[in-house]
Short mmCIF file of N, CA and C and ligand atoms in Angstrom, two decimals:
data_model
loop_
_atom_site.label_atom_id
_atom_site.label_comp_id
_atom_site.label_asym_id
_atom_site.label_seq_id
_atom_site.Cartn_x
_atom_site.Cartn_y
_atom_site.Cartn_z
N MET V 46 136.73 100.95 49.26
CA MET V 46 135.42 100.95 48.48
C MET V 46 135.75 100.17 47.02
N SER V 47 137.14 100.32 46.59
CA SER V 47 137.42 99.74 45.50
C SER V 47 137.06 98.26 45.39
N SER V 48 137.30 97.52 46.42
CA SER V 48 137.20 95.98 46.57
C SER V 48 135.83 95.61 46.55
N ASP V 49 134.85 96.56 46.85
CA ASP V 49 133.42 96.39 46.87
C ASP V 49 132.82 96.44 45.24
N ILE V 50 133.58 96.80 44.27
CA ILE V 50 133.25 97.08 42.82
C ILE V 50 133.15 95.72 42.14
N PRO V 51 131.74 95.44 41.73
CA PRO V 51 131.74 94.24 41.14
C PRO V 51 132.58 94.08 39.82
N THR V 52 133.14 92.93 39.55
CA THR V 52 133.80 92.76 38.28
C THR V 52 132.75 92.33 37.10
N ASP V 53 131.77 91.64 37.46
CA ASP V 53 130.92 91.14 36.51
C ASP V 53 129.71 92.11 36.30
N PRO V 54 129.63 92.53 34.98
CA PRO V 54 128.69 93.72 34.75
C PRO V 54 127.17 93.19 35.04
N TYR V 55 126.85 92.10 35.18
CA TYR V 55 125.52 91.82 35.73
C TYR V 55 125.40 92.12 37.09
N ASP V 56 126.34 91.70 37.85
CA ASP V 56 126.47 92.04 39.22
C ASP V 56 126.30 93.46 39.45
N SER V 57 127.10 94.35 38.46
CA SER V 57 126.93 95.75 38.76
C SER V 57 125.55 96.26 38.67
N VAL V 58 124.84 95.54 37.52
CA VAL V 58 123.26 96.13 37.32
C VAL V 58 122.45 95.77 38.68
N LEU V 59 122.60 94.39 39.22
CA LEU V 59 121.78 93.96 40.20
C LEU V 59 122.41 94.50 41.57
N GLY V 60 123.66 95.13 41.67
CA GLY V 60 124.12 95.55 42.94
C GLY V 60 123.93 97.04 43.12
N LEU V 61 123.52 97.74 42.07
CA LEU V 61 123.28 99.19 42.40
C LEU V 61 122.57 99.59 43.17
N ARG V 62 122.90 100.22 44.30
CA ARG V 62 122.07 100.65 45.40
C ARG V 62 122.41 102.34 45.38
N VAL V 63 121.28 102.88 46.02
CA VAL V 63 121.59 104.32 45.95
C VAL V 63 122.46 104.60 47.44
N VAL V 64 123.32 105.68 47.14
CA VAL V 64 124.08 106.21 48.28
C VAL V 64 123.84 107.60 48.52
N ARG V 65 123.44 107.94 49.77
CA ARG V 65 122.94 109.21 50.11
C ARG V 65 124.07 110.00 51.19
N LYS V 66 125.10 109.19 51.59
CA LYS V 66 126.08 109.74 52.45
C LYS V 66 127.39 109.52 51.77
N TYR V 67 128.27 110.83 51.73
CA TYR V 67 129.28 110.68 51.04
C TYR V 67 130.52 111.24 51.62
N LEU V 68 131.69 110.83 51.53
CA LEU V 68 132.95 111.13 52.38
C LEU V 68 133.30 112.73 51.85
N ASP V 69 133.84 113.27 52.71
CA ASP V 69 134.25 114.63 52.64
C ASP V 69 135.33 114.83 51.74
N GLN V 70 135.46 114.45 50.56
CA GLN V 70 136.46 114.33 49.70
C GLN V 70 135.97 114.53 48.16
N PRO V 71 136.71 115.47 47.41
CA PRO V 71 136.07 115.76 46.05
C PRO V 71 136.17 114.45 45.20
N VAL V 72 135.28 114.38 44.34
CA VAL V 72 135.24 113.36 43.40
C VAL V 72 136.33 113.97 42.27
N THR V 73 137.22 113.06 41.85
CA THR V 73 138.50 113.53 40.89
C THR V 73 137.74 113.77 39.58
N SER V 74 138.63 114.79 39.06
CA SER V 74 138.11 115.19 37.54
C SER V 74 137.76 113.88 36.61
N ASP V 75 138.94 112.97 36.70
CA ASP V 75 138.74 111.76 35.95
C ASP V 75 137.36 110.92 36.16
N ASP V 76 137.14 110.87 37.43
CA ASP V 76 135.86 110.07 37.61
C ASP V 76 134.78 110.97 37.13
N GLN V 77 134.53 112.48 37.50
CA GLN V 77 133.61 113.20 36.90
C GLN V 77 133.34 113.02 35.51
N GLN V 78 134.63 112.85 34.63
CA GLN V 78 134.51 112.97 33.25
C GLN V 78 134.11 111.71 32.95
N ALA V 79 134.33 110.51 33.44
CA ALA V 79 134.04 109.30 33.10
C ALA V 79 132.36 109.08 33.51
N ILE V 80 131.85 109.79 34.42
CA ILE V 80 130.47 109.54 34.62
C ILE V 80 129.67 110.40 33.40
N LEU V 81 130.26 111.47 33.19
CA LEU V 81 129.52 112.46 32.01
C LEU V 81 129.63 111.64 30.69
N GLU V 82 130.84 111.14 30.40
CA GLU V 82 131.15 110.54 29.27
C GLU V 82 130.03 109.31 29.08
N ALA V 83 129.68 108.53 30.13
CA ALA V 83 128.88 107.53 30.13
C ALA V 83 127.35 108.03 29.83
N GLY V 84 127.17 109.23 30.22
CA GLY V 84 125.84 110.06 29.70
C GLY V 84 125.88 110.29 28.32
N ARG V 85 127.05 110.70 28.00
CA ARG V 85 127.18 111.11 26.48
C ARG V 85 126.68 109.86 25.64
N TRP V 86 127.26 108.71 26.14
CA TRP V 86 127.13 107.43 25.18
C TRP V 86 125.88 106.60 25.30
N THR V 87 124.97 107.46 25.96
CA THR V 87 123.69 106.74 26.20
C THR V 87 122.81 106.71 24.90
N GLY V 88 122.24 105.54 24.66
CA GLY V 88 121.12 105.71 23.28
C GLY V 88 119.93 106.42 23.65
N SER V 89 119.42 107.00 22.76
CA SER V 89 118.14 107.79 22.86
C SER V 89 117.29 107.61 21.68
N ALA V 90 115.90 107.99 21.75
CA ALA V 90 115.05 107.91 20.86
C ALA V 90 115.53 108.56 19.66
N LYS V 91 115.56 107.69 18.52
CA LYS V 91 116.18 108.46 16.92
C LYS V 91 117.67 109.23 17.35
N ASN V 92 118.20 108.59 18.56
CA ASN V 92 119.66 109.27 18.57
C ASN V 92 119.52 110.66 18.72
N ARG V 93 118.42 111.34 19.04
CA ARG V 93 118.50 112.72 19.40
C ARG V 93 119.26 113.42 20.20
N GLN V 94 119.27 112.79 21.49
CA GLN V 94 120.32 113.17 22.50
C GLN V 94 119.83 114.58 22.93
N ASP V 95 118.22 114.34 23.23
CA ASP V 95 117.63 115.81 23.72
C ASP V 95 118.03 115.97 25.33
N TRP V 96 119.21 116.16 25.53
CA TRP V 96 119.62 116.32 26.92
C TRP V 96 120.88 117.35 26.97
N LEU V 97 121.06 117.81 28.03
CA LEU V 97 122.19 118.79 28.62
C LEU V 97 122.59 118.16 29.92
N PHE V 98 123.92 118.28 30.44
CA PHE V 98 124.15 117.84 31.73
C PHE V 98 124.80 119.04 32.36
N LEU V 99 123.75 119.46 33.33
CA LEU V 99 124.19 120.65 34.22
C LEU V 99 124.95 120.13 35.38
N VAL V 100 126.27 120.57 35.55
CA VAL V 100 126.84 120.06 36.76
C VAL V 100 126.73 121.30 37.72
N VAL V 101 126.40 120.82 38.83
CA VAL V 101 126.41 121.96 40.22
C VAL V 101 127.29 121.32 41.18
N ASP V 102 128.27 122.04 41.46
CA ASP V 102 129.22 121.93 42.63
C ASP V 102 129.40 123.12 43.52
N HIS V 103 128.76 124.01 43.32
CA HIS V 103 128.86 125.11 44.16
C HIS V 103 127.90 124.88 45.35
N PRO V 104 128.31 124.88 46.78
CA PRO V 104 127.44 124.56 47.81
C PRO V 104 126.19 125.61 47.97
N ASP V 105 126.36 126.70 47.75
CA ASP V 105 125.18 127.81 47.69
C ASP V 105 124.12 127.13 46.66
N GLN V 106 124.63 126.77 45.66
CA GLN V 106 123.83 126.30 44.51
C GLN V 106 123.04 125.03 44.90
N GLN V 107 123.90 124.26 45.53
CA GLN V 107 123.14 122.90 45.99
C GLN V 107 122.11 123.24 46.91
N VAL V 108 122.21 124.01 48.02
CA VAL V 108 121.30 124.51 49.08
C VAL V 108 120.07 124.86 48.22
N ARG V 109 120.08 125.89 47.27
CA ARG V 109 119.13 126.43 46.59
C ARG V 109 118.26 125.22 45.69
N LEU V 110 119.06 124.58 45.18
CA LEU V 110 118.55 123.23 44.28
C LEU V 110 117.73 122.42 45.47
N ALA V 111 118.31 122.07 46.55
CA ALA V 111 117.82 121.23 47.62
C ALA V 111 116.20 121.87 47.85
N GLY V 112 116.09 123.03 47.84
CA GLY V 112 114.88 123.80 48.06
C GLY V 112 113.75 123.44 47.07
N CYS V 113 114.09 122.70 45.91
CA CYS V 113 113.19 122.31 44.97
C CYS V 113 112.57 121.06 45.03
N GLY V 114 113.19 120.24 46.00
CA GLY V 114 112.72 118.84 46.05
C GLY V 114 112.35 118.62 47.71
N GLN V 115 111.47 117.52 47.73
CA GLN V 115 110.98 117.28 49.19
C GLN V 115 111.67 116.36 49.91
N PHE V 116 112.59 115.48 49.29
CA PHE V 116 113.45 114.70 49.75
C PHE V 116 114.75 114.91 49.42
N SER V 117 115.26 116.00 49.65
CA SER V 117 116.63 116.50 49.04
C SER V 117 117.86 116.78 49.91
N GLN V 118 117.97 116.03 50.95
CA GLN V 118 119.07 116.16 51.71
C GLN V 118 120.47 115.83 50.97
N PRO V 119 120.20 114.74 50.15
CA PRO V 119 121.59 114.40 49.43
C PRO V 119 122.10 115.29 48.55
N LEU V 120 121.27 116.32 48.09
CA LEU V 120 121.62 117.24 47.06
C LEU V 120 122.66 118.35 48.02
N ARG V 121 122.28 118.58 49.21
CA ARG V 121 123.26 119.38 50.11
C ARG V 121 124.40 118.71 50.48
N ASP V 122 124.25 117.42 50.54
CA ASP V 122 125.47 116.58 50.78
C ASP V 122 126.40 116.08 49.88
N ALA V 123 125.80 116.15 48.54
CA ALA V 123 126.76 115.74 47.53
C ALA V 123 127.99 116.37 47.10
N ARG V 124 129.09 115.70 46.81
CA ARG V 124 130.29 116.16 46.22
C ARG V 124 130.01 116.86 44.79
N PHE V 125 129.30 116.49 43.95
CA PHE V 125 128.86 117.16 42.84
C PHE V 125 127.40 116.63 42.49
N ILE V 126 126.83 117.48 41.48
CA ILE V 126 125.39 116.94 41.06
C ILE V 126 125.50 117.18 39.63
N VAL V 127 124.85 116.00 39.02
CA VAL V 127 124.47 116.33 37.45
C VAL V 127 123.07 116.48 37.30
N VAL V 128 122.46 117.49 36.75
CA VAL V 128 121.21 117.47 36.33
C VAL V 128 121.14 117.18 35.03
N PRO V 129 120.31 116.01 34.82
CA PRO V 129 120.05 115.83 33.10
C PRO V 129 118.93 116.50 32.84
N VAL V 130 119.36 117.80 31.93
CA VAL V 130 118.20 118.62 31.70
C VAL V 130 117.42 118.14 30.34
N ARG V 131 116.28 118.04 30.29
CA ARG V 131 115.56 117.70 29.02
C ARG V 131 115.31 118.92 28.44
N THR V 132 115.82 118.63 26.99
CA THR V 132 115.89 119.67 26.03
C THR V 132 114.53 119.61 25.23
N PRO V 133 113.95 120.71 24.54
CA PRO V 133 112.74 120.55 23.78
C PRO V 133 112.62 119.30 22.90
N GLY V 134 111.60 118.77 22.97
CA GLY V 134 111.41 117.50 22.23
C GLY V 134 111.89 116.09 22.82
N GLY V 135 112.58 116.20 23.90
CA GLY V 135 113.33 115.00 24.63
C GLY V 135 112.11 114.26 25.31
N TYR V 136 112.59 113.14 25.77
CA TYR V 136 111.71 112.02 26.34
C TYR V 136 112.26 111.76 27.64
N GLU V 137 111.26 111.86 28.86
CA GLU V 137 111.40 111.25 30.10
C GLU V 137 112.10 110.03 30.07
N PHE V 138 111.91 109.12 29.30
CA PHE V 138 112.46 107.70 29.21
C PHE V 138 114.09 107.90 28.86
N ASP V 139 114.42 108.87 28.11
CA ASP V 139 115.71 108.88 27.69
C ASP V 139 116.59 109.69 29.03
N ILE V 140 115.84 110.55 29.86
CA ILE V 140 116.47 111.16 30.88
C ILE V 140 116.73 110.05 31.97
N GLY V 141 115.60 108.80 32.05
CA GLY V 141 115.94 107.89 32.78
C GLY V 141 117.24 107.06 32.43
N ARG V 142 117.39 106.87 31.27
CA ARG V 142 118.37 105.98 30.57
C ARG V 142 119.68 106.58 30.94
N VAL V 143 119.90 107.92 30.73
CA VAL V 143 121.12 108.73 30.83
C VAL V 143 121.44 108.70 32.29
N SER V 144 120.33 108.78 33.12
CA SER V 144 120.63 108.89 34.68
C SER V 144 121.28 107.61 34.90
N GLN V 145 120.72 106.43 34.59
CA GLN V 145 121.18 105.29 35.20
C GLN V 145 122.48 104.89 34.81
N ASN V 146 122.61 105.27 33.47
CA ASN V 146 124.03 105.06 32.82
C ASN V 146 125.10 105.66 33.64
N MET V 147 124.73 106.79 34.09
CA MET V 147 125.87 107.70 34.73
C MET V 147 125.98 107.06 36.06
N MET V 148 124.75 106.74 36.92
CA MET V 148 124.88 106.05 38.20
C MET V 148 125.81 104.70 38.10
N LEU V 149 125.47 104.06 37.19
CA LEU V 149 126.53 102.77 36.96
C LEU V 149 127.83 102.89 36.63
N ALA V 150 128.04 104.18 35.77
CA ALA V 150 129.46 104.43 35.48
C ALA V 150 130.31 104.90 36.83
N GLY V 151 129.42 105.51 37.51
CA GLY V 151 130.11 106.26 38.81
C GLY V 151 130.16 104.97 39.71
N ALA V 152 129.41 103.93 39.84
CA ALA V 152 129.57 102.82 40.75
C ALA V 152 130.84 101.95 40.22
N ALA V 153 131.12 102.05 38.98
CA ALA V 153 132.07 101.21 38.46
C ALA V 153 133.49 101.80 38.89
N ARG V 154 133.38 103.01 39.32
CA ARG V 154 134.57 103.55 39.59
C ARG V 154 134.54 104.19 41.31
N GLY V 155 133.73 103.42 41.93
CA GLY V 155 133.71 103.50 43.32
C GLY V 155 132.88 104.96 43.84
N VAL V 156 132.33 105.50 42.90
CA VAL V 156 131.35 106.74 43.28
C VAL V 156 130.18 106.40 43.52
N GLY V 157 129.65 106.68 44.59
CA GLY V 157 127.97 106.45 45.08
C GLY V 157 127.08 107.48 44.49
N SER V 158 125.83 107.18 44.29
CA SER V 158 125.07 108.12 43.57
C SER V 158 123.50 107.98 44.23
N CYS V 159 122.83 109.06 44.06
CA CYS V 159 121.46 109.07 44.41
C CYS V 159 120.62 109.77 43.40
N PRO V 160 119.57 109.42 42.88
CA PRO V 160 118.70 110.41 42.14
C PRO V 160 117.84 111.09 43.23
N VAL V 161 117.55 112.30 42.87
CA VAL V 161 116.54 113.36 43.72
C VAL V 161 115.59 113.98 42.73
N THR V 162 114.47 113.92 43.06
CA THR V 162 113.17 114.54 42.55
C THR V 162 113.13 115.95 42.94
N LEU V 163 113.05 116.95 41.89
CA LEU V 163 112.91 118.22 41.93
C LEU V 163 111.47 118.53 41.83
N HIS V 164 110.79 118.24 42.74
CA HIS V 164 109.01 118.50 42.77
C HIS V 164 108.66 119.54 42.24
N ASP V 165 109.31 120.66 42.70
CA ASP V 165 108.84 122.07 42.32
C ASP V 165 109.70 122.50 40.83
N GLU V 166 109.28 122.19 39.97
CA GLU V 166 109.83 122.40 38.70
C GLU V 166 110.21 123.73 38.38
N ALA V 167 109.14 124.60 38.88
CA ALA V 167 109.33 126.13 38.51
C ALA V 167 110.49 126.53 39.46
N CYS V 168 110.69 125.93 40.40
CA CYS V 168 111.73 126.24 41.50
C CYS V 168 113.22 125.91 40.88
N SER V 169 113.26 124.60 40.17
CA SER V 169 114.47 124.28 39.52
C SER V 169 114.81 124.86 38.24
N ALA V 170 113.63 125.42 37.53
CA ALA V 170 114.05 126.25 36.37
C ALA V 170 114.56 127.65 36.87
N ALA V 171 113.98 128.17 37.85
CA ALA V 171 114.66 129.38 38.18
C ALA V 171 116.06 129.48 38.99
N VAL V 172 116.10 128.28 39.79
CA VAL V 172 117.70 128.33 40.37
C VAL V 172 118.68 127.86 39.24
N LEU V 173 118.40 127.26 38.30
CA LEU V 173 119.21 126.71 37.39
C LEU V 173 119.28 127.67 36.20
N GLY V 174 118.34 128.46 36.03
CA GLY V 174 118.40 129.52 34.94
C GLY V 174 118.16 128.82 33.70
N LEU V 175 117.03 127.85 33.51
CA LEU V 175 116.70 127.22 32.26
C LEU V 175 116.20 128.12 31.19
N PRO V 176 116.72 127.80 30.00
CA PRO V 176 116.21 128.32 28.69
C PRO V 176 114.68 127.90 28.92
N PRO V 177 113.85 128.59 27.93
CA PRO V 177 112.47 128.21 27.75
C PRO V 177 112.27 126.79 27.16
N ASP V 178 111.35 125.93 27.65
CA ASP V 178 111.17 124.52 27.49
C ASP V 178 112.14 123.43 27.84
N HIS V 179 113.23 124.08 28.61
CA HIS V 179 113.88 123.03 29.13
C HIS V 179 113.42 122.78 30.46
N GLN V 180 113.73 121.38 30.72
CA GLN V 180 113.01 120.79 32.13
C GLN V 180 114.15 120.01 33.05
N ALA V 181 113.93 120.45 34.27
CA ALA V 181 115.04 119.86 35.25
C ALA V 181 114.17 119.01 36.31
N ARG V 182 113.78 117.88 36.17
CA ARG V 182 112.88 117.01 37.16
C ARG V 182 113.42 116.38 38.03
N TYR V 183 114.86 115.88 37.64
CA TYR V 183 115.63 115.06 38.44
C TYR V 183 117.05 115.54 38.51
N ALA V 184 117.78 115.24 39.66
CA ALA V 184 118.96 115.57 39.93
C ALA V 184 119.92 114.39 40.42
N LEU V 185 121.00 114.13 40.05
CA LEU V 185 121.74 112.94 40.44
C LEU V 185 123.00 113.43 41.39
N CYS V 186 123.02 112.84 42.54
CA CYS V 186 124.07 113.12 43.51
C CYS V 186 125.21 112.33 43.49
N PHE V 187 126.48 112.65 43.49
CA PHE V 187 127.49 111.88 43.31
C PHE V 187 128.59 112.26 44.65
N GLY V 188 129.24 111.20 45.02
CA GLY V 188 130.37 111.30 46.04
C GLY V 188 130.87 109.85 46.36
N TYR V 189 132.01 109.90 46.85
CA TYR V 189 132.52 108.52 47.31
C TYR V 189 131.83 108.36 48.66
N PRO V 190 131.28 106.92 48.70
CA PRO V 190 130.19 106.63 49.71
C PRO V 190 131.05 106.79 51.01
N ASP V 191 130.40 107.22 52.00
CA ASP V 191 130.57 107.04 53.58
C ASP V 191 129.98 105.94 53.87
N THR V 192 130.57 104.67 53.89
CA THR V 192 129.87 103.59 54.02
C THR V 192 129.41 103.20 55.42
N ASP V 193 130.12 103.94 56.65
CA ASP V 193 129.50 103.97 57.99
C ASP V 193 128.13 104.72 58.15
N ALA V 194 128.25 105.94 57.64
CA ALA V 194 127.00 106.78 57.95
C ALA V 194 125.98 106.24 56.84
N GLU V 195 126.17 105.79 55.73
CA GLU V 195 125.15 104.87 54.86
C GLU V 195 124.56 104.02 55.53
N ALA V 196 125.36 103.04 56.28
CA ALA V 196 124.80 101.79 57.19
C ALA V 196 123.85 102.46 58.20
N GLU V 197 124.27 103.42 58.76
CA GLU V 197 123.49 103.72 59.89
C GLU V 197 122.14 104.52 59.41
N LEU V 198 122.19 105.16 58.29
CA LEU V 198 121.00 105.83 57.84
C LEU V 198 119.96 104.53 57.27
N ARG V 199 120.74 103.57 56.62
CA ARG V 199 119.76 102.65 56.14
C ARG V 199 119.03 101.77 57.38
N ALA V 200 119.90 101.65 58.54
CA ALA V 200 119.43 100.85 59.66
C ALA V 200 118.42 101.63 60.23
N SER V 201 118.29 103.05 60.06
CA SER V 201 117.29 103.97 60.79
C SER V 201 116.11 104.07 60.03
N ARG V 202 115.93 103.54 58.86
CA ARG V 202 114.71 103.40 57.98
C ARG V 202 114.51 102.00 57.57
N SER V 203 113.41 101.74 57.02
CA SER V 203 113.26 100.36 56.34
C SER V 203 113.45 100.57 54.80
N MET V 204 114.70 100.46 54.41
CA MET V 204 114.92 100.80 53.07
C MET V 204 115.31 99.37 52.49
N GLY V 205 115.05 99.31 51.05
CA GLY V 205 115.71 98.37 50.28
C GLY V 205 114.75 97.17 49.82
N GLY V 206 115.20 96.15 49.24
CA GLY V 206 114.45 94.87 49.05
C GLY V 206 113.62 95.27 47.56
N ARG V 207 113.19 94.11 47.34
CA ARG V 207 112.40 94.32 45.94
C ARG V 207 111.20 93.28 45.91
N LYS V 208 110.06 93.69 45.27
CA LYS V 208 108.91 92.67 45.05
C LYS V 208 109.43 91.38 44.35
N PRO V 209 108.98 90.27 44.83
CA PRO V 209 109.30 88.97 43.96
C PRO V 209 108.90 89.11 42.58
N LEU V 210 109.87 88.41 41.82
CA LEU V 210 109.87 88.60 40.35
C LEU V 210 108.30 87.83 39.94
N ASP V 211 108.06 86.88 40.68
CA ASP V 211 106.63 86.54 40.32
C ASP V 211 105.43 87.25 40.18
N ASP V 212 105.62 88.25 41.10
CA ASP V 212 104.49 89.40 41.28
C ASP V 212 104.70 90.49 40.20
N LEU V 213 105.52 90.22 39.35
CA LEU V 213 105.90 91.44 38.24
C LEU V 213 105.62 91.05 36.86
N ILE V 214 105.75 89.65 36.68
CA ILE V 214 105.71 89.37 35.27
C ILE V 214 104.27 88.96 34.81
N VAL V 215 103.98 89.41 33.71
CA VAL V 215 102.70 89.35 33.07
C VAL V 215 103.01 88.71 31.63
N ARG V 216 102.53 87.70 31.07
CA ARG V 216 103.00 87.17 30.01
C ARG V 216 101.74 87.36 28.96
N ASN V 217 101.98 88.04 27.74
CA ASN V 217 101.18 87.99 26.61
C ASN V 217 100.22 89.01 26.87
N ARG V 218 99.41 88.96 27.98
CA ARG V 218 98.34 89.87 28.16
C ARG V 218 97.90 89.93 29.59
N PHE V 219 97.26 90.97 30.20
CA PHE V 219 96.53 90.93 31.29
C PHE V 219 95.43 90.02 31.13
C1 FMN S 195 112.98 108.69 39.74
C2 FMN S 195 113.56 108.63 40.98
C3 FMN S 195 113.24 109.60 41.94
C4 FMN S 195 113.94 109.56 43.18
N1 FMN S 195 113.68 110.52 44.19
C5 FMN S 195 114.47 110.33 45.32
C6 FMN S 195 114.37 111.75 46.27
O1 FMN S 195 113.96 112.79 45.92
N2 FMN S 195 115.02 111.55 47.50
C7 FMN S 195 115.95 110.43 47.64
O2 FMN S 195 116.43 110.39 48.78
N3 FMN S 195 116.14 109.25 46.98
C8 FMN S 195 115.15 109.39 45.60
N4 FMN S 195 115.39 108.05 44.96
C9 FMN S 195 116.02 107.03 45.36
C10 FMN S 195 114.99 105.76 45.56
O3 FMN S 195 114.47 106.14 46.82
C11 FMN S 195 115.76 104.64 45.61
O4 FMN S 195 116.12 104.31 44.25
C12 FMN S 195 114.91 103.40 46.14
O5 FMN S 195 114.48 103.71 47.41
C13 FMN S 195 115.84 102.20 46.02
O6 FMN S 195 116.96 102.19 46.49
P1 FMN S 195 117.93 101.06 46.81
O7 FMN S 195 118.26 100.85 45.23
O8 FMN S 195 119.29 101.49 47.35
O9 FMN S 195 117.23 99.82 47.33
C14 FMN S 195 114.88 108.24 43.63
C15 FMN S 195 114.98 107.15 42.64
C16 FMN S 195 114.46 107.39 41.53
C17 FMN S 195 114.42 106.14 40.57
#
């Protein structure tokens, strides 16, 4: 995998694809720490850092959490999960930023990742034992990529690609 890691930061941004299939191998504590550290250094509105990083790596807890989402198989398969918990007063925008930074940091070290939506937030609150006014809407799955299984999964579905840039840009106003 290491040979696939881009050295140009711009290539890292453009090349980040989700990974839903992981090798049966734990993610080293160094790599886990690097991912969490990238989250810690993410900028937030007014630098409030209204987030907590809840790490889930117990298989039973992973299965329980998977029950809170509709497309949540990666939560069962992940080697570890980070739930970026929004603490009171926090912004969803910041949760998005912290998530992307952790995913990019993982990719820079050869760790694949996939965000998963926890559609049933009452469920995620109960499973994770969230304090009042804390929110867990997304979970980030991590693991070293199983490239063959991932290629097979992608071949079985039509996934990927992006809208043309010309269809996305609006200048000055609609
Ligand atoms: C906010 C958000 C929620 C997502 N939720 C799920 C999910 O519940 N299950 C899943 O398998 N993928 C989920 N994804 C992954 C998307 O399907 C993926 O980013 C998209 O298909 C593009 O993938 P690619 O970059 O590999 O082309 C989510 C992504 C985002 C940004």
